[in-house]
mmCIF file of C-alpha atoms and ligand atoms in Angstrom:
data_model
loop_
_atom_site.group_PDB
_atom_site.id
_atom_site.type_symbol
_atom_site.label_atom_id
_atom_site.label_comp_id
_atom_site.label_asym_id
_atom_site.label_seq_id
_atom_site.Cartn_x
_atom_site.Cartn_y
_atom_site.Cartn_z
ATOM 1 C CA MET M 1 0.000 0.000 0.000
ATOM 2 C CA LEU M 2 1.142 3.516 -0.809
ATOM 3 C CA VAL M 3 1.631 5.731 2.252
ATOM 4 C CA ASN M 4 3.364 9.056 2.799
ATOM 5 C CA LEU M 5 6.662 9.539 4.599
ATOM 6 C CA LYS M 6 5.121 11.058 7.715
ATOM 7 C CA GLU M 7 2.970 7.982 8.265
ATOM 8 C CA ILE M 8 5.764 5.471 7.701
ATOM 9 C CA LEU M 9 8.222 7.386 9.928
ATOM 10 C CA THR M 10 5.714 7.966 12.740
ATOM 11 C CA LYS M 11 5.505 4.190 13.145
ATOM 12 C CA ALA M 12 9.295 3.905 12.950
ATOM 13 C CA GLU M 13 9.516 6.527 15.683
ATOM 14 C CA ALA M 14 7.204 4.513 17.930
ATOM 15 C CA GLY M 15 9.113 1.290 17.246
ATOM 16 C CA ASN M 16 12.638 2.810 17.440
ATOM 17 C CA TYR M 17 13.702 1.537 14.039
ATOM 18 C CA ALA M 18 14.645 3.081 10.686
ATOM 19 C CA VAL M 19 13.056 2.590 7.283
ATOM 20 C CA GLY M 20 15.427 1.973 4.391
ATOM 21 C CA ALA M 21 15.068 4.262 1.375
ATOM 22 C CA PHE M 22 16.406 2.550 -1.708
ATOM 23 C CA ASN M 23 16.941 4.311 -5.012
ATOM 24 C CA SER M 24 15.434 2.071 -7.660
ATOM 25 C CA PRO M 25 16.357 3.215 -11.160
ATOM 26 C CA THR M 26 15.785 -0.173 -12.838
ATOM 27 C CA LEU M 27 12.967 -2.704 -12.835
ATOM 28 C CA GLU M 28 15.310 -5.248 -11.215
ATOM 29 C CA SER M 29 16.031 -2.948 -8.278
ATOM 30 C CA VAL M 30 12.335 -2.150 -7.731
ATOM 31 C CA ARG M 31 11.461 -5.839 -7.718
ATOM 32 C CA ALA M 32 14.403 -6.617 -5.410
ATOM 33 C CA VAL M 33 13.363 -3.973 -2.875
ATOM 34 C CA ILE M 34 9.660 -4.880 -2.898
ATOM 35 C CA GLU M 35 10.391 -8.615 -2.607
ATOM 36 C CA ALA M 36 12.763 -7.927 0.303
ATOM 37 C CA ALA M 37 10.155 -5.813 2.100
ATOM 38 C CA GLU M 38 7.392 -8.358 1.612
ATOM 39 C CA GLU M 39 9.629 -11.210 2.718
ATOM 40 C CA LEU M 40 10.473 -9.366 5.940
ATOM 41 C CA GLN M 41 6.953 -7.887 6.219
ATOM 42 C CA ALA M 42 8.540 -4.500 6.860
ATOM 43 C CA PRO M 43 7.848 -0.995 5.499
ATOM 44 C CA ILE M 44 10.051 0.419 2.776
ATOM 45 C CA ILE M 45 10.748 3.618 0.844
ATOM 46 C CA LEU M 46 11.205 3.438 -2.931
ATOM 47 C CA SER M 47 13.161 6.472 -4.111
ATOM 48 C CA HIS M 48 13.790 8.076 -7.440
ATOM 49 C CA ALA M 49 16.758 10.465 -7.403
ATOM 50 C CA GLU M 50 16.537 13.462 -9.715
ATOM 51 C CA VAL M 51 20.066 12.735 -10.957
ATOM 52 C CA HIS M 52 18.879 9.322 -12.112
ATOM 53 C CA ASN M 53 16.667 11.000 -14.710
ATOM 54 C CA GLU M 54 19.690 10.496 -16.956
ATOM 55 C CA ILE M 55 19.361 6.725 -16.500
ATOM 56 C CA ILE M 56 15.572 6.651 -16.632
ATOM 57 C CA PRO M 57 13.268 9.701 -16.582
ATOM 58 C CA ILE M 58 10.872 10.205 -13.677
ATOM 59 C CA GLU M 59 7.956 10.150 -16.150
ATOM 60 C CA ILE M 60 8.776 6.492 -16.898
ATOM 61 C CA MET M 61 10.029 5.278 -13.511
ATOM 62 C CA GLY M 62 7.582 7.186 -11.278
ATOM 63 C CA PRO M 63 4.392 5.374 -12.365
ATOM 64 C CA ILE M 64 6.208 2.017 -12.080
ATOM 65 C CA LEU M 65 7.282 2.766 -8.489
ATOM 66 C CA ILE M 66 3.754 3.889 -7.583
ATOM 67 C CA ASP M 67 2.188 0.789 -9.133
ATOM 68 C CA PHE M 68 4.536 -1.526 -7.188
ATOM 69 C CA ALA M 69 3.838 0.435 -3.993
ATOM 70 C CA LYS M 70 0.059 0.179 -4.373
ATOM 71 C CA ARG M 71 0.177 -3.553 -5.009
ATOM 72 C CA ALA M 72 2.622 -4.354 -2.174
ATOM 73 C CA ASN M 73 1.300 -6.018 0.978
ATOM 74 C CA VAL M 74 3.481 -3.790 3.179
ATOM 75 C CA PRO M 75 3.510 0.038 3.573
ATOM 76 C CA VAL M 76 5.569 1.676 0.813
ATOM 77 C CA THR M 77 6.450 5.364 0.415
ATOM 78 C CA VAL M 78 7.385 6.594 -3.059
ATOM 79 C CA HIS M 79 9.866 9.397 -2.589
ATOM 80 C CA LEU M 80 11.732 11.913 -4.750
ATOM 81 C CA ASP M 81 15.377 11.994 -3.655
ATOM 82 C CA HIS M 82 17.322 15.300 -3.869
ATOM 83 C CA GLY M 83 14.812 17.344 -5.842
ATOM 84 C CA SER M 84 16.671 20.521 -6.751
ATOM 85 C CA ASN M 85 13.823 22.862 -7.685
ATOM 86 C CA LEU M 86 10.104 23.506 -7.497
ATOM 87 C CA GLU M 87 9.495 22.233 -11.015
ATOM 88 C CA ILE M 88 10.819 18.688 -10.465
ATOM 89 C CA VAL M 89 9.148 18.466 -7.053
ATOM 90 C CA LYS M 90 5.764 19.491 -8.477
ATOM 91 C CA LYS M 91 6.234 17.023 -11.305
ATOM 92 C CA ALA M 92 6.834 14.191 -8.797
ATOM 93 C CA ILE M 93 3.745 15.166 -6.799
ATOM 94 C CA ASP M 94 1.629 15.370 -9.957
ATOM 95 C CA ILE M 95 2.828 11.878 -10.980
ATOM 96 C CA GLY M 96 1.639 10.593 -7.594
ATOM 97 C CA PHE M 97 4.734 10.429 -5.351
ATOM 98 C CA SER M 98 3.724 10.391 -1.667
ATOM 99 C CA SER M 99 6.887 12.134 -0.487
ATOM 100 C CA VAL M 100 9.471 14.566 -1.846
ATOM 101 C CA MET M 101 12.853 15.864 -0.810
ATOM 102 C CA ILE M 102 13.696 19.431 -1.676
ATOM 103 C CA ASP M 103 17.431 19.944 -1.448
ATOM 104 C CA ALA M 104 18.124 23.650 -1.294
ATOM 105 C CA SER M 105 21.034 23.170 1.096
ATOM 106 C CA HIS M 106 23.453 24.798 -1.324
ATOM 107 C CA MET M 107 21.537 28.080 -0.973
ATOM 108 C CA ASN M 108 22.045 30.554 1.855
ATOM 109 C CA TYR M 109 19.868 29.928 4.920
ATOM 110 C CA GLU M 110 17.125 32.447 4.078
ATOM 111 C CA ASP M 111 16.725 31.163 0.528
ATOM 112 C CA ASN M 112 16.749 27.545 1.706
ATOM 113 C CA VAL M 113 13.941 28.355 4.186
ATOM 114 C CA ARG M 114 11.932 30.285 1.589
ATOM 115 C CA THR M 115 12.209 27.485 -0.993
ATOM 116 C CA VAL M 116 11.300 24.776 1.498
ATOM 117 C CA ILE M 117 8.234 26.693 2.764
ATOM 118 C CA GLU M 118 6.940 27.008 -0.790
ATOM 119 C CA ILE M 119 7.326 23.258 -1.346
ATOM 120 C CA VAL M 120 5.756 22.370 2.011
ATOM 121 C CA GLU M 121 2.686 24.504 1.244
ATOM 122 C CA TYR M 122 2.247 22.819 -2.144
ATOM 123 C CA ALA M 123 2.957 19.277 -0.911
ATOM 124 C CA HIS M 124 1.001 19.254 2.343
ATOM 125 C CA ARG M 125 -2.152 20.388 0.543
ATOM 126 C CA GLN M 126 -1.992 17.045 -1.259
ATOM 127 C CA ASN M 127 -1.020 14.926 1.740
ATOM 128 C CA VAL M 128 2.520 14.580 0.406
ATOM 129 C CA SER M 129 5.373 14.646 2.940
ATOM 130 C CA VAL M 130 8.490 16.801 2.659
ATOM 131 C CA GLU M 131 12.110 16.151 3.581
ATOM 132 C CA ALA M 132 14.625 19.008 3.413
ATOM 133 C CA GLU M 133 18.357 19.290 4.001
ATOM 134 C CA LEU M 134 20.289 21.621 6.260
ATOM 135 C CA GLY M 135 24.072 21.628 6.245
ATOM 136 C CA MET M 136 25.679 19.775 3.413
ATOM 137 C CA ILE M 137 26.154 16.042 2.935
ATOM 138 C CA ALA M 138 29.299 15.445 0.925
ATOM 139 C CA SER M 139 29.850 12.999 -1.910
ATOM 140 C CA SER M 140 32.861 10.762 -2.362
ATOM 141 C CA GLY M 141 32.559 11.202 -6.106
ATOM 142 C CA ILE M 142 32.621 7.426 -6.506
ATOM 143 C CA GLY M 143 29.375 5.625 -7.257
ATOM 144 C CA GLY M 144 27.370 8.254 -5.448
ATOM 145 C CA GLU M 145 23.585 8.236 -5.378
ATOM 146 C CA GLU M 146 24.110 11.842 -6.328
ATOM 147 C CA THR M 147 26.860 14.410 -6.150
ATOM 148 C CA LYS M 148 26.681 17.804 -4.604
ATOM 149 C CA GLY M 149 27.792 20.210 -7.271
ATOM 150 C CA GLY M 150 29.804 17.377 -8.772
ATOM 151 C CA GLU M 151 32.702 18.080 -6.434
ATOM 152 C CA PRO M 152 34.246 15.343 -4.320
ATOM 153 C CA PHE M 153 34.629 16.450 -0.711
ATOM 154 C CA ALA M 154 37.971 17.754 0.432
ATOM 155 C CA GLU M 155 39.519 15.952 3.352
ATOM 156 C CA GLY M 156 39.326 17.935 6.568
ATOM 157 C CA ASP M 157 36.766 20.556 5.612
ATOM 158 C CA LEU M 158 33.798 18.193 5.889
ATOM 159 C CA ILE M 159 32.944 19.380 9.382
ATOM 160 C CA ASP M 160 32.281 22.922 8.151
ATOM 161 C CA TYR M 161 29.172 21.565 6.478
ATOM 162 C CA TYR M 162 27.764 19.622 9.430
ATOM 163 C CA THR M 163 24.242 20.550 10.517
ATOM 164 C CA ASP M 164 24.075 23.017 13.414
ATOM 165 C CA PRO M 165 21.596 21.689 16.039
ATOM 166 C CA LEU M 166 20.353 25.168 17.020
ATOM 167 C CA ILE M 167 19.764 26.286 13.443
ATOM 168 C CA ALA M 168 18.078 22.928 12.786
ATOM 169 C CA LYS M 169 15.502 23.698 15.490
ATOM 170 C CA ASP M 170 14.677 27.031 13.876
ATOM 171 C CA PHE M 171 14.634 25.513 10.376
ATOM 172 C CA VAL M 172 12.168 22.751 11.248
ATOM 173 C CA GLU M 173 9.866 25.051 13.235
ATOM 174 C CA ILE M 174 9.658 27.626 10.444
ATOM 175 C CA THR M 175 9.336 25.253 7.498
ATOM 176 C CA GLU M 176 7.173 22.537 9.150
ATOM 177 C CA ILE M 177 8.946 19.782 7.214
ATOM 178 C CA ASP M 178 8.246 16.144 8.068
ATOM 179 C CA ALA M 179 11.864 14.936 8.192
ATOM 180 C CA LEU M 180 15.296 16.545 8.218
ATOM 181 C CA ALA M 181 18.312 15.342 6.232
ATOM 182 C CA ALA M 182 21.185 16.151 8.561
ATOM 183 C CA SER M 183 24.915 16.198 7.974
ATOM 184 C CA PHE M 184 26.985 14.598 10.742
ATOM 185 C CA GLY M 185 29.745 12.730 8.925
ATOM 186 C CA THR M 186 28.157 10.436 6.350
ATOM 187 C CA VAL M 187 29.211 10.678 2.706
ATOM 188 C CA HIS M 188 27.326 9.807 -0.484
ATOM 189 C CA GLY M 189 28.778 7.010 -2.579
ATOM 190 C CA ILE M 190 31.582 4.657 -1.660
ATOM 191 C CA TYR M 191 33.547 5.432 1.502
ATOM 192 C CA LEU M 192 37.192 6.158 0.746
ATOM 193 C CA LYS M 193 38.156 6.002 4.406
ATOM 194 C CA GLU M 194 36.586 4.804 7.646
ATOM 195 C CA PRO M 195 33.617 7.120 8.379
ATOM 196 C CA ASN M 196 33.765 9.063 11.623
ATOM 197 C CA LEU M 197 30.236 10.005 12.635
ATOM 198 C CA ASP M 198 29.434 12.814 15.083
ATOM 199 C CA PHE M 199 26.757 11.099 17.192
ATOM 200 C CA ASP M 200 26.706 13.842 19.856
ATOM 201 C CA ARG M 201 25.693 16.276 17.152
ATOM 202 C CA LEU M 202 23.056 13.856 15.840
ATOM 203 C CA CYS M 203 21.549 13.459 19.345
ATOM 204 C CA ALA M 204 21.450 17.237 19.803
ATOM 205 C CA ILE M 205 19.752 17.721 16.414
ATOM 206 C CA TYR M 206 17.135 15.073 17.167
ATOM 207 C CA LYS M 207 16.447 16.485 20.635
ATOM 208 C CA ASN M 208 16.023 19.971 19.184
ATOM 209 C CA ILE M 209 13.810 19.180 16.215
ATOM 210 C CA GLN M 210 11.636 16.421 17.772
ATOM 211 C CA ARG M 211 11.193 14.976 14.292
ATOM 212 C CA PRO M 212 12.684 12.097 12.295
ATOM 213 C CA VAL M 213 16.263 12.558 11.122
ATOM 214 C CA VAL M 214 17.307 11.224 7.709
ATOM 215 C CA MET M 215 20.737 9.732 7.154
ATOM 216 C CA HIS M 216 22.086 10.132 3.620
ATOM 217 C CA GLY M 217 25.137 8.222 2.415
ATOM 218 C CA GLY M 218 23.772 5.345 4.485
ATOM 219 C CA SER M 219 25.370 2.389 2.744
ATOM 220 C CA GLY M 220 28.802 1.135 3.714
ATOM 221 C CA LEU M 221 28.644 1.871 7.446
ATOM 222 C CA SER M 222 29.341 -0.635 10.207
ATOM 223 C CA GLU M 223 26.469 -2.430 11.918
ATOM 224 C CA GLU M 224 27.345 -0.680 15.123
ATOM 225 C CA ASP M 225 27.137 2.756 13.488
ATOM 226 C CA TYR M 226 23.694 1.996 12.069
ATOM 227 C CA VAL M 227 22.377 0.909 15.446
ATOM 228 C CA THR M 228 23.863 3.936 17.234
ATOM 229 C CA ALA M 229 22.404 6.246 14.573
ATOM 230 C CA ILE M 230 18.952 4.689 14.914
ATOM 231 C CA ASN M 231 19.081 4.907 18.696
ATOM 232 C CA SER M 232 20.058 8.579 18.255
ATOM 233 C CA GLY M 233 16.996 9.500 16.149
ATOM 234 C CA VAL M 234 17.665 8.395 12.574
ATOM 235 C CA ARG M 235 14.394 7.038 11.112
ATOM 236 C CA LYS M 236 15.146 6.999 7.380
ATOM 237 C CA ILE M 237 18.361 5.618 5.948
ATOM 238 C CA ASN M 238 19.199 6.275 2.311
ATOM 239 C CA TYR M 239 20.930 3.163 1.065
ATOM 240 C CA TYR M 240 21.960 2.732 -2.537
ATOM 241 C CA SER M 241 25.579 2.514 -3.654
ATOM 242 C CA TYR M 242 26.494 -0.787 -2.030
ATOM 243 C CA ALA M 243 23.317 -2.515 -3.253
ATOM 244 C CA ALA M 244 24.046 -1.273 -6.785
ATOM 245 C CA LYS M 245 27.582 -2.583 -6.433
ATOM 246 C CA ALA M 246 26.298 -5.983 -5.250
ATOM 247 C CA GLY M 247 24.205 -6.258 -8.415
ATOM 248 C CA ALA M 248 27.090 -5.298 -10.681
ATOM 249 C CA TYR M 249 29.627 -7.660 -9.121
ATOM 250 C CA ALA M 250 27.169 -10.570 -9.206
ATOM 251 C CA ILE M 251 26.834 -9.970 -12.960
ATOM 252 C CA LYS M 252 30.631 -9.783 -13.332
ATOM 253 C CA ASP M 253 31.013 -13.074 -11.505
ATOM 254 C CA PHE M 254 28.276 -14.698 -13.612
ATOM 255 C CA ILE M 255 29.878 -13.541 -16.864
ATOM 256 C CA GLU M 256 33.270 -14.851 -15.795
ATOM 257 C CA ASN M 257 31.816 -18.266 -15.003
ATOM 258 C CA ASN M 258 29.407 -18.787 -17.898
ATOM 259 C CA SER M 259 30.120 -18.855 -21.592
ATOM 260 C CA ASN M 260 26.581 -19.008 -22.962
ATOM 261 C CA LEU M 261 25.290 -15.528 -22.102
ATOM 262 C CA PHE M 262 21.875 -13.945 -22.457
ATOM 263 C CA TYR M 263 20.964 -10.484 -21.184
ATOM 264 C CA HIS M 264 17.737 -11.619 -19.486
ATOM 265 C CA ASP M 265 19.728 -13.998 -17.257
ATOM 266 C CA LEU M 266 21.873 -11.091 -16.097
ATOM 267 C CA THR M 267 18.810 -9.157 -14.902
ATOM 268 C CA VAL M 268 17.819 -12.094 -12.674
ATOM 269 C CA VAL M 269 21.357 -12.373 -11.280
ATOM 270 C CA ALA M 270 21.343 -8.641 -10.510
ATOM 271 C CA LYS M 271 17.908 -8.706 -8.901
ATOM 272 C CA ASP M 272 18.793 -11.597 -6.592
ATOM 273 C CA ALA M 273 22.071 -9.977 -5.505
ATOM 274 C CA ILE M 274 20.429 -6.607 -4.821
ATOM 275 C CA LYS M 275 17.620 -8.294 -2.909
ATOM 276 C CA LYS M 276 20.094 -10.178 -0.707
ATOM 277 C CA ASP M 277 21.946 -6.959 0.118
ATOM 278 C CA VAL M 278 18.698 -5.058 0.778
ATOM 279 C CA ILE M 279 17.473 -7.792 3.147
ATOM 280 C CA ARG M 280 20.781 -7.670 5.021
ATOM 281 C CA ALA M 281 20.472 -3.883 5.402
ATOM 282 C CA MET M 282 16.783 -3.965 6.341
ATOM 283 C CA LYS M 283 17.400 -6.479 9.120
ATOM 284 C CA ILE M 284 19.883 -4.060 10.684
ATOM 285 C CA PHE M 285 17.556 -1.069 10.224
ATOM 286 C CA LEU M 286 14.691 -2.900 11.967
ATOM 287 C CA ASN M 287 16.887 -2.708 15.089
ATOM 288 C CA LYS M 288 15.787 -5.941 16.688
ATOM 289 C CA GLY M 289 19.257 -7.282 17.250
ATOM 290 C CA GLU M 290 18.689 -10.068 14.705
ATOM 291 C CA VAL M 291 21.456 -9.242 12.289
ATOM 292 C CA VAL M 292 22.590 -11.698 9.638
ATOM 293 C CA ARG M 293 25.694 -11.335 7.554
HETATM 294 ZN ZN1 ZN Y 1 21.476 12.005 -0.421
#
């Protein structure tokens, strides 16, 4: 069933778990994510990132995501990831997305607030939830779900872009967003070095905003970091790069070990590998201490 982000995260809040948000730019990844969610009987967020319009346009992928969500026997939110402007956000809402992210974090504070308020007014009228970003979440530049201005982060200056807990309080109160994407040390894409997350900052943000926190760059962390993040207020975890990698390497392995190749067989290999990785991640996010490797 299709539900909005507020609904799915309110339940996560009550149950002290996080819902995985998986970018799904191919039919194989959508099927993998939905099958994983139904197998675990757990809620899920299907995301379409604006940058993935180059792979498959939202006009094609959006209706597919919504159809899968409606037919699923678990709650599914269909979410626009990193919408950069009003036009793409409105397009997603008009297609039927139940949640949107407006990322105006590259703007100055006043412009970010103004942009987010405009989106919230448009979205909430149609029962669509809104996530916005404050501070800046860097990208490793390798396999990222998206890149911020296309620039890989520079070592050492990452902390300058972390979310300020006091400003976060003001931001959420003024804009009335449903969830906040906060920057506290995670990086989009593949981690080039061991991540060092600022959990004190995360706790302070969560305490101040009294609303779900979203963790971007959520694949590739240790189990312990996920659990600490969830116990500190993270309710939505954006997970993509490592699942996409799992699909690709399963195909590579299959090609190396089979001589009689057909493309359709590769899609099945990819789907199964992505599904396995998504199930592994979801079990951690459910925060029940039943982690499998
Ligand atoms: Zn992101």
